Amino acid sequence: MNEEARETSLVGEHIVLEPLSLEHQAALSIAVADGNLWELWYTSAPHPDDMKAYIETALATETRGEALAFAVRDRYSGEIVGCTRICNWQQQHRRLEIGYTWYSKSAQRSAVNTEAKLLLLSYAFETLDVMAVEFRTHVQNQVSRQAICRLGANQDGILRNHQILKNGTIRDTVVYSIIDSEWPDIKLGLKDKLSAYQE
């Protein structure tokens, strides 16, 4: 990722995806405490005390050209409500992953995730010119799996015994994707879903 990409903000009607920085540490610590998200063992949300290290790790992947990390700001309240990332960008294969996404409990089941995915997918397919966008989640994270399916992504498969989590359990990872030929219809669907929040 070049410097211009790393400074890119993605602006929607409900949210702004701002380039993640250490200046977001305090606000993200408040957001992650809304619902004690770190207690959900199948998520990547950090404990508030670990937020600085979490941000520094994300920024290190940016420096290596592998990711773009964003803080998610609610345009109406002005509050930071979570974060998300474009990651595992393989330029030679024109594919990337959208992940490391979490939102405060009060921002869940709102327009936030729908618009964030619309902004990220639009940027991936229309600016970065990728041919595939991947999503991954824990096989037991039914909320995340349903949300990914609602986007219109297809399940590609399950990586069995994929990771050992901090609590010692073994994670099977479900892999989904959207490809470039599917994007126009999926974009229309996301815009339609988003319009429901405006009525």
Short mmCIF file of C-alpha atoms in Angstrom, two decimals, residues 100-170:
data_model
loop_
_atom_site.label_atom_id
_atom_site.label_comp_id
_atom_site.label_asym_id
_atom_site.label_seq_id
_atom_site.Cartn_x
_atom_site.Cartn_y
_atom_site.Cartn_z
CA TYR A 100 -10.32 -7.58 12.10
CA THR A 101 -13.77 -5.99 12.29
CA TRP A 102 -15.52 -5.25 15.56
CA TYR A 103 -18.08 -2.70 16.68
CA SER A 104 -19.29 -1.48 20.06
CA LYS A 105 -22.46 -3.24 21.16
CA SER A 106 -24.52 -0.08 20.66
CA ALA A 107 -23.38 0.15 17.01
CA GLN A 108 -24.30 -3.44 16.18
CA ARG A 109 -27.47 -4.17 14.19
CA SER A 110 -27.36 -0.68 12.72
CA ALA A 111 -26.30 0.83 9.40
CA VAL A 112 -22.65 0.78 10.52
CA ASN A 113 -21.53 -2.64 9.27
CA THR A 114 -23.56 -2.50 6.06
CA GLU A 115 -22.08 0.85 5.10
CA ALA A 116 -18.57 -0.11 6.20
CA LYS A 117 -18.66 -3.16 3.94
CA LEU A 118 -20.10 -1.11 1.06
CA LEU A 119 -17.28 1.44 1.42
CA LEU A 120 -14.55 -1.20 1.76
CA LEU A 121 -15.80 -3.39 -1.08
CA SER A 122 -16.24 -0.37 -3.37
CA TYR A 123 -12.68 0.72 -2.60
CA ALA A 124 -11.33 -2.80 -3.13
CA PHE A 125 -13.03 -3.50 -6.45
CA GLU A 126 -13.20 -0.01 -7.94
CA THR A 127 -9.97 1.63 -6.73
CA LEU A 128 -7.57 -1.19 -5.89
CA ASP A 129 -8.92 -3.25 -8.83
CA VAL A 130 -8.92 -6.59 -7.04
CA MET A 131 -10.67 -9.60 -8.52
CA ALA A 132 -11.59 -11.23 -5.20
CA VAL A 133 -12.30 -10.14 -1.63
CA GLU A 134 -12.11 -12.73 1.12
CA PHE A 135 -13.76 -12.91 4.54
CA ARG A 136 -12.78 -15.34 7.31
CA THR A 137 -14.38 -16.16 10.62
CA HIS A 138 -14.50 -18.79 13.35
CA VAL A 139 -16.69 -21.72 12.35
CA GLN A 140 -18.67 -21.27 15.59
CA ASN A 141 -19.20 -17.51 15.16
CA GLN A 142 -22.73 -17.77 13.78
CA VAL A 143 -23.41 -14.03 14.02
CA SER A 144 -20.40 -13.23 11.85
CA ARG A 145 -21.16 -16.04 9.40
CA GLN A 146 -24.73 -14.82 8.94
CA ALA A 147 -23.54 -11.24 8.45
CA ILE A 148 -21.05 -12.34 5.78
CA CYS A 149 -23.71 -14.37 3.99
CA ARG A 150 -26.06 -11.37 4.05
CA LEU A 151 -23.44 -9.43 2.11
CA GLY A 152 -23.82 -11.95 -0.70
CA ALA A 153 -20.48 -13.71 -0.19
CA ASN A 154 -20.11 -17.37 -1.08
CA GLN A 155 -18.58 -19.93 1.25
CA ASP A 156 -15.39 -21.31 -0.27
CA GLY A 157 -14.58 -23.86 2.41
CA ILE A 158 -13.39 -24.55 5.94
CA LEU A 159 -9.76 -24.55 7.06
CA ARG A 160 -9.74 -27.25 9.71
CA ASN A 161 -7.44 -26.96 12.74
CA HIS A 162 -6.45 -23.58 11.35
CA GLN A 163 -5.36 -21.69 14.48
CA ILE A 164 -4.70 -22.16 18.17
CA LEU A 165 -6.48 -19.38 20.06
CA LYS A 166 -5.23 -17.59 23.19
CA ASN A 167 -7.51 -19.73 25.35
CA GLY A 168 -5.93 -22.90 23.94
CA THR A 169 -8.89 -23.98 21.80
CA ILE A 170 -8.38 -24.88 18.16
#
